[in-house]
PDB file of C-alpha atoms in Angstrom:
ATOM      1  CA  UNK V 226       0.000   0.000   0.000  1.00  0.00           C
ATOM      2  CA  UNK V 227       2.807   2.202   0.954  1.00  0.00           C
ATOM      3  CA  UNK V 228       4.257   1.572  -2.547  1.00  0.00           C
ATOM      4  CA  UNK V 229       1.095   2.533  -4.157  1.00  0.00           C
ATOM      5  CA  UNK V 230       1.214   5.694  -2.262  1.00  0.00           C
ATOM      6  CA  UNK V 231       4.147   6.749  -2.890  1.00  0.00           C
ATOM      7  CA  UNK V 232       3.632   6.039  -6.886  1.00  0.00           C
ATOM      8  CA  UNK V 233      -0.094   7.076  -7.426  1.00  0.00           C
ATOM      9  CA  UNK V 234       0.771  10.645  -9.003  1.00  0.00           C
ATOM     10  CA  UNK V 235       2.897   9.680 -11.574  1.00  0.00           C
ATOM     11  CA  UNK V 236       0.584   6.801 -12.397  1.00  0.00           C
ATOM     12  CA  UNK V 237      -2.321   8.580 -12.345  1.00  0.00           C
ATOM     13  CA  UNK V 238      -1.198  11.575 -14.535  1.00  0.00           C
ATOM     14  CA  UNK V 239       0.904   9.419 -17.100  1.00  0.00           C
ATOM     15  CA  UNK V 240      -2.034   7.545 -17.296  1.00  0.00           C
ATOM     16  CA  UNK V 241      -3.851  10.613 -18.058  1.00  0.00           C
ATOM     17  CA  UNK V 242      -1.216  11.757 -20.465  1.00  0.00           C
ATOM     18  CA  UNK V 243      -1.898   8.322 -22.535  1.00  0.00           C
ATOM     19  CA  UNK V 244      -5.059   8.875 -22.775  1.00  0.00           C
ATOM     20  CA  UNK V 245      -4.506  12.572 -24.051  1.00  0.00           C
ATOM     21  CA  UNK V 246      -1.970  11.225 -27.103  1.00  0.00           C
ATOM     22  CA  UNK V 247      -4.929  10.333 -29.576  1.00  0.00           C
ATOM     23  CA  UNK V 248      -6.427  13.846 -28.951  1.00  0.00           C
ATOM     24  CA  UNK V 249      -3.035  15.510 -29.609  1.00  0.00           C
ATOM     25  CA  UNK V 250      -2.270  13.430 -32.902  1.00  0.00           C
ATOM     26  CA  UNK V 251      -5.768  14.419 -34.120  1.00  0.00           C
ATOM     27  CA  UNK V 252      -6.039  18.510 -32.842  1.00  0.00           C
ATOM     28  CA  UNK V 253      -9.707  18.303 -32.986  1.00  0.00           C
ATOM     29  CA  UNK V 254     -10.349  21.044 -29.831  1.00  0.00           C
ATOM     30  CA  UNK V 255     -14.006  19.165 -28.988  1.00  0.00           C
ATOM     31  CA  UNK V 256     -17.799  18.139 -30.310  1.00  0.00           C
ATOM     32  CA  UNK V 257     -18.983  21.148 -28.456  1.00  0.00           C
ATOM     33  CA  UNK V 258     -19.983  23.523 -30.624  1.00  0.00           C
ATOM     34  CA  UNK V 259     -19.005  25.882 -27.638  1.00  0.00           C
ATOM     35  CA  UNK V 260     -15.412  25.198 -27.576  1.00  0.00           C
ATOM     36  CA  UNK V 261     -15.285  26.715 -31.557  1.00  0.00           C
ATOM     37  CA  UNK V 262     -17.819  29.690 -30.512  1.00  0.00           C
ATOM     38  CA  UNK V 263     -14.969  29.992 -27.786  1.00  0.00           C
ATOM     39  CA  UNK V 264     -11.909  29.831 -30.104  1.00  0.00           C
ATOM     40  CA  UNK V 265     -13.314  32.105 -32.848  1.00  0.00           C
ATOM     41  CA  UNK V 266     -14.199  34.737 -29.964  1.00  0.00           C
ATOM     42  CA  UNK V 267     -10.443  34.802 -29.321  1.00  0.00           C
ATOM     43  CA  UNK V 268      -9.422  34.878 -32.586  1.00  0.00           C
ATOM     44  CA  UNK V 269     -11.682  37.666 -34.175  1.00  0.00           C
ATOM     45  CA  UNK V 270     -10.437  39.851 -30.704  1.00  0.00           C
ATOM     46  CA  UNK V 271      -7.194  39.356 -31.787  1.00  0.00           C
ATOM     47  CA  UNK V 272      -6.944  39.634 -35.284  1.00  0.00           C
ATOM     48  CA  UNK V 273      -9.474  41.918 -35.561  1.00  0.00           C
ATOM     49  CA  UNK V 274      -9.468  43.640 -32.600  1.00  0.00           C
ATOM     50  CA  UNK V 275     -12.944  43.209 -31.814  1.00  0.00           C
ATOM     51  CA  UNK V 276     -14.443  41.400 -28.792  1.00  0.00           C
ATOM     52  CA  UNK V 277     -18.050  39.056 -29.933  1.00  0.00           C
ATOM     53  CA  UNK V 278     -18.408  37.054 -26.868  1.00  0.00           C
ATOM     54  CA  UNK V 279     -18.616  33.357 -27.709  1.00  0.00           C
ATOM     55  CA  UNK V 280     -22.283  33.074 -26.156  1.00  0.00           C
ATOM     56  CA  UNK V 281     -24.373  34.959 -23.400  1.00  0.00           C
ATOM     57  CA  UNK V 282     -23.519  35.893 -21.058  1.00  0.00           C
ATOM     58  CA  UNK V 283     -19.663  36.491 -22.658  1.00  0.00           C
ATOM     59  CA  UNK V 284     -16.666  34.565 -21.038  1.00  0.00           C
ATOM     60  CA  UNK V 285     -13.671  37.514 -21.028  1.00  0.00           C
ATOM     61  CA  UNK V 286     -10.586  36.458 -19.775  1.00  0.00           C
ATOM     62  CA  UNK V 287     -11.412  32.418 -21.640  1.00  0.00           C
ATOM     63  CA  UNK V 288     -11.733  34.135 -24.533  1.00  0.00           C
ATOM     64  CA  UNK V 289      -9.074  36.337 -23.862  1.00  0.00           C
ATOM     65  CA  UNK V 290      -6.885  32.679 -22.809  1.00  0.00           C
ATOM     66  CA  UNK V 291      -7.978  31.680 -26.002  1.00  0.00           C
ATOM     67  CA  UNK V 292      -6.629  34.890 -28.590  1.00  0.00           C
ATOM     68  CA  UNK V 293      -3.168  34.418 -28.503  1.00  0.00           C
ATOM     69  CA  UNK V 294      -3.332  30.213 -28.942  1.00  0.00           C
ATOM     70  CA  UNK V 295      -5.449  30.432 -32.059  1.00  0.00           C
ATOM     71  CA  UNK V 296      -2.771  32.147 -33.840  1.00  0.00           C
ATOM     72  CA  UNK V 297      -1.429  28.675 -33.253  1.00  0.00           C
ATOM     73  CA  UNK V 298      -1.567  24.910 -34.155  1.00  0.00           C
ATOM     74  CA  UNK V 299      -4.847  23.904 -31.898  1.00  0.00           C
ATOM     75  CA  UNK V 300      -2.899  21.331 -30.223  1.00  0.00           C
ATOM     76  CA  UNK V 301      -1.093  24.664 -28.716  1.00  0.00           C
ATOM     77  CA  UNK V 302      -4.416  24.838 -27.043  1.00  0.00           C
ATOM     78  CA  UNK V 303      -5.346  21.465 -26.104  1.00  0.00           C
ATOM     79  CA  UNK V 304      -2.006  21.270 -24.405  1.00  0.00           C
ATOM     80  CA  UNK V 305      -2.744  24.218 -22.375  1.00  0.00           C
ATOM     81  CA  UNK V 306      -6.079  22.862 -21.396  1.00  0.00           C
ATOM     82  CA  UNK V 307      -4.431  19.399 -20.454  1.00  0.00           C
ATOM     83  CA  UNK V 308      -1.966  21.565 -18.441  1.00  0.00           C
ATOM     84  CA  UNK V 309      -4.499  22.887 -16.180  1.00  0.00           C
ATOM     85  CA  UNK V 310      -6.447  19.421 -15.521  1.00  0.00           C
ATOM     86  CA  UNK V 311      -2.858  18.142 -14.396  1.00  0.00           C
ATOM     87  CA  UNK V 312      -2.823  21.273 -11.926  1.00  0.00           C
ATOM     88  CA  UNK V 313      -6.436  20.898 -10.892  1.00  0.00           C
ATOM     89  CA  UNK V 314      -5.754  16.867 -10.251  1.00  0.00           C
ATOM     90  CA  UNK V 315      -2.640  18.512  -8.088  1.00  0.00           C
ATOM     91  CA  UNK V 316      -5.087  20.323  -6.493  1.00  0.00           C
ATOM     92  CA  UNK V 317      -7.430  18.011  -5.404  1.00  0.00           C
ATOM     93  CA  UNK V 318      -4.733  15.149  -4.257  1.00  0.00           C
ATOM     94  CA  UNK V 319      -3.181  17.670  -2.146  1.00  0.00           C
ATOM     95  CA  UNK V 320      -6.480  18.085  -0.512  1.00  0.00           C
ATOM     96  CA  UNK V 321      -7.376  14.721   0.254  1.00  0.00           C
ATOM     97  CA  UNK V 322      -6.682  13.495   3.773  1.00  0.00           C
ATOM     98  CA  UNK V 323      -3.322  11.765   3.677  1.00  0.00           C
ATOM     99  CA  UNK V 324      -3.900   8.348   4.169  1.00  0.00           C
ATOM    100  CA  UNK V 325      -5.204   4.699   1.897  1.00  0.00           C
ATOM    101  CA  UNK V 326      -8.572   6.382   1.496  1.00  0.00           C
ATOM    102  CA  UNK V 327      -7.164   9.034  -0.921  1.00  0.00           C
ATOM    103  CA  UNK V 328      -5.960   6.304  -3.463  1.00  0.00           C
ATOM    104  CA  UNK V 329      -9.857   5.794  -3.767  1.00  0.00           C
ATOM    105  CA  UNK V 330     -11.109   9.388  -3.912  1.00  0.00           C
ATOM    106  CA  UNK V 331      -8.363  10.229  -6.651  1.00  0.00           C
ATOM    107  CA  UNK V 332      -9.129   7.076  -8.449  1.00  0.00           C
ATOM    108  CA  UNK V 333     -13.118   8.173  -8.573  1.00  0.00           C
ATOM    109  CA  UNK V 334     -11.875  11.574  -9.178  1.00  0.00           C
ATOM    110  CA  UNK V 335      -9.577  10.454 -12.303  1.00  0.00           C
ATOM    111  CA  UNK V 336     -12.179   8.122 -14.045  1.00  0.00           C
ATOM    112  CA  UNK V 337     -15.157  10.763 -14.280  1.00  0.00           C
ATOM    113  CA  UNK V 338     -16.423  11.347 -17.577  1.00  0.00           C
ATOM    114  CA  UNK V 339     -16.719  15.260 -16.383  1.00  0.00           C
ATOM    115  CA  UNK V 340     -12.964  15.407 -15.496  1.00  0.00           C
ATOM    116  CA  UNK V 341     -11.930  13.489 -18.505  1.00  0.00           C
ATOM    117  CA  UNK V 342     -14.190  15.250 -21.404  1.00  0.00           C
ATOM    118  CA  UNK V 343     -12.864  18.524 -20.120  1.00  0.00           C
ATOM    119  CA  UNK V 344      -9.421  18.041 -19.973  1.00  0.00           C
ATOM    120  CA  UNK V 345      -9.155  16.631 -23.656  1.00  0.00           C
ATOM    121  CA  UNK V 346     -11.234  19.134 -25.210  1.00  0.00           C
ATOM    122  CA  UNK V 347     -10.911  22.847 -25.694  1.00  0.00           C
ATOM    123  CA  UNK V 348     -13.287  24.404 -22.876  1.00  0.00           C
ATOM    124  CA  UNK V 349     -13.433  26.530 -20.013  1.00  0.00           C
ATOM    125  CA  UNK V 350     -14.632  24.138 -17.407  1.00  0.00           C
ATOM    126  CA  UNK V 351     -11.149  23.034 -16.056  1.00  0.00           C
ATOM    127  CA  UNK V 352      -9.579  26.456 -16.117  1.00  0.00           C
ATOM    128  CA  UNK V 353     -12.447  28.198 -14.484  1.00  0.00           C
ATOM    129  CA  UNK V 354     -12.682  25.211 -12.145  1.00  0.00           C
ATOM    130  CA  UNK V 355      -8.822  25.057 -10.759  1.00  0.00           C
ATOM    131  CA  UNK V 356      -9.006  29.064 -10.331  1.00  0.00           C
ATOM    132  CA  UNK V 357     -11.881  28.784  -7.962  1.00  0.00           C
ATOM    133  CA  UNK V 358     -10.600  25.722  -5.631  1.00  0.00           C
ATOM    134  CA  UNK V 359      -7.360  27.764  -5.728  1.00  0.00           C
ATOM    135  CA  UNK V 360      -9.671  30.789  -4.279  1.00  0.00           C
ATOM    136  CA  UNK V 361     -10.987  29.031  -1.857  1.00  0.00           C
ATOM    137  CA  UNK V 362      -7.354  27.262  -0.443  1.00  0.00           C
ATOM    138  CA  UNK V 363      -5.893  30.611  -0.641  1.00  0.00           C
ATOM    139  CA  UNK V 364      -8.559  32.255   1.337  1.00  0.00           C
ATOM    140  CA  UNK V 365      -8.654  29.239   3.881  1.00  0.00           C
ATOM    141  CA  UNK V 366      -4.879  30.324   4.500  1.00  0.00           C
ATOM    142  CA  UNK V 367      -5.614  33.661   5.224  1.00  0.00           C
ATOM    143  CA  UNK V 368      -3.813  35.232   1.864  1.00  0.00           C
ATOM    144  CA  UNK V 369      -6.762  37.319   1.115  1.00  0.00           C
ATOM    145  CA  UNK V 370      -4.905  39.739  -1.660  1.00  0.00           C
ATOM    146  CA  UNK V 371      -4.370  36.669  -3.907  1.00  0.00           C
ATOM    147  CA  UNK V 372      -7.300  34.399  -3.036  1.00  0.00           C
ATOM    148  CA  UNK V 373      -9.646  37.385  -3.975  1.00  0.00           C
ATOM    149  CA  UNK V 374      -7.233  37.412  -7.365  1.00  0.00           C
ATOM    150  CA  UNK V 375      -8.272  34.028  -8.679  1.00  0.00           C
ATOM    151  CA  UNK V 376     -11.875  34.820  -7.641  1.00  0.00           C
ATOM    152  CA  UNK V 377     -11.951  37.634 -10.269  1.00  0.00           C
ATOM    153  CA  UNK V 378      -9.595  35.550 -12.742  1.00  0.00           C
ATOM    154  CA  UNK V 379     -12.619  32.231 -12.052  1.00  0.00           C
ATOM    155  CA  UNK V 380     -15.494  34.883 -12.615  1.00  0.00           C
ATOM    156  CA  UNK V 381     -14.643  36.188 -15.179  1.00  0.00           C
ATOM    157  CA  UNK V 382     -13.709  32.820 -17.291  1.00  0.00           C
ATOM    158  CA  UNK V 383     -17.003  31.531 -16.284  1.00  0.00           C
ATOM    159  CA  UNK V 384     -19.817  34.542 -14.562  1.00  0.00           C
ATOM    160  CA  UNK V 385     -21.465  31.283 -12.972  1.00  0.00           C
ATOM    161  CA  UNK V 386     -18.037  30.896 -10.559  1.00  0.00           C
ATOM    162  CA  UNK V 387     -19.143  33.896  -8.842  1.00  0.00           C
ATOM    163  CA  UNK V 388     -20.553  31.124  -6.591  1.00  0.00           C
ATOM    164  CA  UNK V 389     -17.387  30.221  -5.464  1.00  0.00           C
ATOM    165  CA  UNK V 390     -17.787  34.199  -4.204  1.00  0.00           C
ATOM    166  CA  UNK V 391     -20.428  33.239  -2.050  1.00  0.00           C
ATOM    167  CA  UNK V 392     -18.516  30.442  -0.568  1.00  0.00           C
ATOM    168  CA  UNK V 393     -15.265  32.260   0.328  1.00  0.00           C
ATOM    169  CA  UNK V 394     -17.338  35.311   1.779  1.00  0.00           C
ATOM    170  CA  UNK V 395     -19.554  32.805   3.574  1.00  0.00           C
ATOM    171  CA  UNK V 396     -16.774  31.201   4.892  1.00  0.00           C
ATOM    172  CA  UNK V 397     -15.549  34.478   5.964  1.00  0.00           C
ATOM    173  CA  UNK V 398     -18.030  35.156   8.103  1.00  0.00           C
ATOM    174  CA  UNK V 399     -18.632  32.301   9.582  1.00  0.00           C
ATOM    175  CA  UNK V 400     -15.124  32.932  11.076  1.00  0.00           C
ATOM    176  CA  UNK V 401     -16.652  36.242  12.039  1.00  0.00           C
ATOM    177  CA  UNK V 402     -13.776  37.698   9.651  1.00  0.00           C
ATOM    178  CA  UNK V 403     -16.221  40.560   8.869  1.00  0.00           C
ATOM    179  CA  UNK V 404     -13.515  42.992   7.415  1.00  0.00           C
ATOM    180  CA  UNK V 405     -12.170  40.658   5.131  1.00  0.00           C
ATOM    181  CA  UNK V 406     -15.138  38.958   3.989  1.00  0.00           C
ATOM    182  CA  UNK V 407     -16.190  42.921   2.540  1.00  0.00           C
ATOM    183  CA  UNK V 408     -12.263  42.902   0.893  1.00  0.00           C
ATOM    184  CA  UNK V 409     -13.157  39.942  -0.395  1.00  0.00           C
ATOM    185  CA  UNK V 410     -16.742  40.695  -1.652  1.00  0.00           C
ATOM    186  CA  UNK V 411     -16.351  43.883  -2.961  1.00  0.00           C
ATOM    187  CA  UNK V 412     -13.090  43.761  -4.678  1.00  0.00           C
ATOM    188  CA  UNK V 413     -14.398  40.546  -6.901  1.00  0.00           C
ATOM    189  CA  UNK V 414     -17.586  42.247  -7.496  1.00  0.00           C
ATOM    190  CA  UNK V 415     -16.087  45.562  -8.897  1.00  0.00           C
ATOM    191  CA  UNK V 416     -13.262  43.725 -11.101  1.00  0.00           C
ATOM    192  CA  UNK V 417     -15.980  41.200 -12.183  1.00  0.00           C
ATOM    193  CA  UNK V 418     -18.557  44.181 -13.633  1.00  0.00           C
ATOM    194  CA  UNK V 419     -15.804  45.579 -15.513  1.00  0.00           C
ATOM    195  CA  UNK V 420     -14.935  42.436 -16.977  1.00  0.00           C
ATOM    196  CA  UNK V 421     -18.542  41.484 -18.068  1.00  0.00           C
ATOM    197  CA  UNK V 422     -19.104  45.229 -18.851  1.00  0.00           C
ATOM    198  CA  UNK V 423     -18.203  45.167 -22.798  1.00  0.00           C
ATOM    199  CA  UNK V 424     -21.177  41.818 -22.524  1.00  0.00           C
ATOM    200  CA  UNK V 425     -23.438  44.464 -21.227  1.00  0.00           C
ATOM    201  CA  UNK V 426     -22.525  47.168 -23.982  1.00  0.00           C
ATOM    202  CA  UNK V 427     -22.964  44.453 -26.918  1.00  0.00           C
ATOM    203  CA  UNK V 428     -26.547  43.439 -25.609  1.00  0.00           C
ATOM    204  CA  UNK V 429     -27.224  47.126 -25.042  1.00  0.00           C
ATOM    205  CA  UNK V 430     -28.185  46.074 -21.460  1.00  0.00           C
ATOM    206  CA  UNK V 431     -28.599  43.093 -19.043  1.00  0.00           C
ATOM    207  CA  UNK V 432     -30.124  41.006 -21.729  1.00  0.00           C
ATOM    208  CA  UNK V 433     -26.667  39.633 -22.143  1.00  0.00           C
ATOM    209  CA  UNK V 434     -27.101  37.482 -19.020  1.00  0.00           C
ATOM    210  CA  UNK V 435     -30.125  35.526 -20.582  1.00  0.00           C
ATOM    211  CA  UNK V 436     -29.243  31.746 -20.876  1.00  0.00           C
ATOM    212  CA  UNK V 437     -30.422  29.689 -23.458  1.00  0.00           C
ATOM    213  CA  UNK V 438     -32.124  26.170 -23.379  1.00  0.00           C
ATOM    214  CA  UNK V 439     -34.160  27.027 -20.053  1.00  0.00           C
ATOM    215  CA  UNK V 440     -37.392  26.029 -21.150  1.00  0.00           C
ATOM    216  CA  UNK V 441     -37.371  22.349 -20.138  1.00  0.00           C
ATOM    217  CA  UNK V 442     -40.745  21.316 -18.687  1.00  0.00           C
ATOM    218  CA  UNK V 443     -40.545  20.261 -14.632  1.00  0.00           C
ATOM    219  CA  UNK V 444     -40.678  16.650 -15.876  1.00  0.00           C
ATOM    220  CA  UNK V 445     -37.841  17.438 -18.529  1.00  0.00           C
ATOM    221  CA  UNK V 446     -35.960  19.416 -16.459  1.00  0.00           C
ATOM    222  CA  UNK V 447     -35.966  17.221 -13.388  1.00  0.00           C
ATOM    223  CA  UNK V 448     -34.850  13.694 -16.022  1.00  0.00           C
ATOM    224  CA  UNK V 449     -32.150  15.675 -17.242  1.00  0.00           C
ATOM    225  CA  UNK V 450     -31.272  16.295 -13.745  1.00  0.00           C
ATOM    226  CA  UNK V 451     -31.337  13.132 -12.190  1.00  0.00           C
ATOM    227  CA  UNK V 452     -29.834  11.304 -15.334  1.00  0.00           C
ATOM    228  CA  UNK V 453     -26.953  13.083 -15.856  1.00  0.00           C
ATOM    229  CA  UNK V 454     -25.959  12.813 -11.833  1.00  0.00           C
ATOM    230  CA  UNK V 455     -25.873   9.588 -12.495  1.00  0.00           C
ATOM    231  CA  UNK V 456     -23.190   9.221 -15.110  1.00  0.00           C
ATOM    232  CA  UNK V 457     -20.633  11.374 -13.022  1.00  0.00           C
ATOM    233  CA  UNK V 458     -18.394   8.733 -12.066  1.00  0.00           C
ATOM    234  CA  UNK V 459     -18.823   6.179 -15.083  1.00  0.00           C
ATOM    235  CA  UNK V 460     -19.728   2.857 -14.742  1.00  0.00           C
ATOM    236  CA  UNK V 461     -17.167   1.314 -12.772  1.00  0.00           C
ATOM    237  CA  UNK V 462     -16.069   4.808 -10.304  1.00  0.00           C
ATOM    238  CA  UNK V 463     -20.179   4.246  -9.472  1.00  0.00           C
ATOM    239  CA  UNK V 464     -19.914   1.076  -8.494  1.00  0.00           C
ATOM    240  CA  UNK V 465     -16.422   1.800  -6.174  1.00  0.00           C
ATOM    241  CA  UNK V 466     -18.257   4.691  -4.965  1.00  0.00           C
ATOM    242  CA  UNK V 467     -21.662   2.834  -3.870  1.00  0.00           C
ATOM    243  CA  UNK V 468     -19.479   0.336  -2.166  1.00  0.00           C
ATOM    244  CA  UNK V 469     -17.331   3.089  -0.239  1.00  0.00           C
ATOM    245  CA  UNK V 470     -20.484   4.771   0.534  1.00  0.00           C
ATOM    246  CA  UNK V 471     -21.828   1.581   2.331  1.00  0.00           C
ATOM    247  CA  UNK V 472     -18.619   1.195   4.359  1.00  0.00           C
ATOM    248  CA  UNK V 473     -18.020   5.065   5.250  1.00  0.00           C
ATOM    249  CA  UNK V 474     -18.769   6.372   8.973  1.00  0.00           C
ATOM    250  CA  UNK V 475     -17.398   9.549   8.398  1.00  0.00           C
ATOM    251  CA  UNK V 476     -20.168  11.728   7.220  1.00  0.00           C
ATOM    252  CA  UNK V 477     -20.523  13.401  10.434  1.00  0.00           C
ATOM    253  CA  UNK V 478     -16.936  15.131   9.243  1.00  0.00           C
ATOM    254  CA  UNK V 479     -19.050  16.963   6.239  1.00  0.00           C
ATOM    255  CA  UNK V 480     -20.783  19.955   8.801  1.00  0.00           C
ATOM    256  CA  UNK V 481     -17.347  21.276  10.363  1.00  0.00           C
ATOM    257  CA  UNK V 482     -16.373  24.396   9.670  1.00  0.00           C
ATOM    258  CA  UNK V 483     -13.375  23.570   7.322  1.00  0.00           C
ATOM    259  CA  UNK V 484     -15.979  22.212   5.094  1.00  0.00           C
ATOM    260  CA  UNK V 485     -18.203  24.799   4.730  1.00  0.00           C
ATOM    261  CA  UNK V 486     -17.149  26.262   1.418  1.00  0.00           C
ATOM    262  CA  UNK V 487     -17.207  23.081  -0.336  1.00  0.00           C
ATOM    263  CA  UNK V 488     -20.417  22.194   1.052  1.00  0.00           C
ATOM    264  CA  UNK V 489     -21.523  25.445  -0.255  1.00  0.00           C
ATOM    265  CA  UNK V 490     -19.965  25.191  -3.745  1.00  0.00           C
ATOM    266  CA  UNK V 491     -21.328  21.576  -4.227  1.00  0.00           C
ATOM    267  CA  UNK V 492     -24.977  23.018  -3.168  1.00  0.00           C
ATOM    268  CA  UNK V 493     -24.834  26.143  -5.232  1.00  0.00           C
ATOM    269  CA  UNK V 494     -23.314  24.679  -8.308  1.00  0.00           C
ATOM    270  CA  UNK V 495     -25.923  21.335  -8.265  1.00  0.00           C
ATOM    271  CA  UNK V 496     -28.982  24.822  -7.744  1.00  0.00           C
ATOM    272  CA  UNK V 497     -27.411  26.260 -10.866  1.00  0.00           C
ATOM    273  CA  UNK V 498     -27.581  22.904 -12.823  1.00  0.00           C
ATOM    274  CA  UNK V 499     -30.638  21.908 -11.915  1.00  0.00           C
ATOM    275  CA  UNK V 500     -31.867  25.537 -13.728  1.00  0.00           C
ATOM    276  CA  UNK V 501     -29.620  24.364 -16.825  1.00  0.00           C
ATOM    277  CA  UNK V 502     -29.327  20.910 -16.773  1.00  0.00           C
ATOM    278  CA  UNK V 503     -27.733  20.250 -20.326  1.00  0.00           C
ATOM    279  CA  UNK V 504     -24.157  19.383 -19.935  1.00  0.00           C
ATOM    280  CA  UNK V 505     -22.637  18.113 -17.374  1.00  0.00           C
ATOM    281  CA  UNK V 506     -19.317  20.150 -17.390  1.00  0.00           C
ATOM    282  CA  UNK V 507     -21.508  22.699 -15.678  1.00  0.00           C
ATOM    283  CA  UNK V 508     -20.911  20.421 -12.331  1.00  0.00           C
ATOM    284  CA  UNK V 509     -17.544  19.734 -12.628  1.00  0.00           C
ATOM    285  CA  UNK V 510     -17.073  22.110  -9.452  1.00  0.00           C
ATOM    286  CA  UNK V 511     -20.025  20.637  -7.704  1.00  0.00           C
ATOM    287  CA  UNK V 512     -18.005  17.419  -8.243  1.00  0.00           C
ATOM    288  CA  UNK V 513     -14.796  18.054  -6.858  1.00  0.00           C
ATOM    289  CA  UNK V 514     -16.071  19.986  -4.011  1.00  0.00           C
ATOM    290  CA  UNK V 515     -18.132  16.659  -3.046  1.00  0.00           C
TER     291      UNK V 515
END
């Protein structure tokens, strides 16, 4: 066992570079019409010098990620994209409790369909993602100045981690670190309008935050919902995970205070899909923070 641990990184993420060779030889950035919404966005700003955000409600600083590398070979981007779900894996195996149990979580983690889709494809699910975990570890440590950084740099790849706001500020206060959590609040807030502000111009207004594909029925909504919880983990990280689940007595560990901003990220992030349950990189966060 002590072997394993001492090995699982480099297995796991030369495992995940393996799998990331066929996407490489091929440069195809994704099936998601998104990701080439995304890519054109950042090349028309930079070519052209004109910003058309990708789709409502805009995503600035992706597309802005995104300008530079399509002057470039698209496998300059996919490589950049597979750099970040290394760093976000980093992330989350530094966070695990040190012990057998975290061979488990990181092997659940590491076999998701969410986790794997987005780190072979062109799309701002992992990048948005790390920044925001990174918030939160950086704010847990007390460095408020850059924790409140990769808030703004997370909100404004992806408006929607503005949740991870909520959780840090939350947090905050729950500490009774009043002063800090208005730092904290108000900083993100201000950097994140003037980010989303050339959105607002374009629409002529706050028309620019309209979603699209909202008008499932409650039935349709609520299928969408449940089915696509389901295939999180795949078929066989659901079945290790049912089995764990049976033989885990620590679930009174979930309400302590160190918790609380995952807790609240995994809550507000499932909220927000259940309003747009289409795909399921929209709970990638909602994933790792569970």
């Amino acid at each position: 066992m002590e072997i394993i641990k001492k090995f699982n990184k480099p297995i796991y993420i030369g495992t995940l570079f393996l799998g990331f060779l066929p996407f490489i030889y091929y440069g195809f950035i994704s099936s998601d019409w998104d990701s080439y919404a995304s890519f054109a966005s950042g090349s028309i700003l930079i070519t052209d010098n004109t910003y058309i955000p990708s789709r409502p409600p805009g995503f600035p600083l992706y597309e802005l990620l995104l300008a530079p590398l399509s002057l470039f070979d698209t496998r300059i981007a996919l490589i950049t994209h597979f750099f970040f779900s290394v760093l976000l894996f980093l992330l989350v195996e530094k966070s695990i409790e040190k012990s057998h149990k975290n061979i488990l979580l990181l092997f659940l983690f590491f076999t998701s369909p969410i986790y794997l889709i987005a780190s072979y494809t062109v799309i701002d699910y992992i990048v948005g993602c790390f920044f925001g975990f990174l918030s939160i570890s950086l704010i847990k440590q007390d460095k408020f100045l850059l924790g409140t950084f990769f808030l703004i740099v997370s909100s404004g790849i992806r408006l929607s981690n503005l949740l991870f706001l909520i959780a840090c500020v939350l947090y905050l206060i729950i500490y009774k670190k009043y002063k800090e959590s208005l730092f904290v609040l108000f900083s993100t807030l201000i950097f994140v309008l003037l980010l989303y502000f050339p959105s607002y111009s374009i629409a002529g207004g706050v028309c620019f935050l309209n979603l699209t594909n909202t008008d499932h029925d409650m039935v349709g909504r609520l299928g969408r919902y449940f089915y696509k919880q389901l295939q999180i983990f795949g078929l066989i990280g659901s079945i290790v995970f049912f089995i764990a689940l049976l033989k885990s007595k620590g679930w009174g560990k979930l309400i302590i205070k160190e918790n609380i901003p995952y807790l609240l990220v995994f809550i507000s992030f499932q909220i927000s899909f259940l309003r747009l349950p289409t795909e399921q990189g929209h709970l990638l966060p909602a994933f790792v923070a569970f």
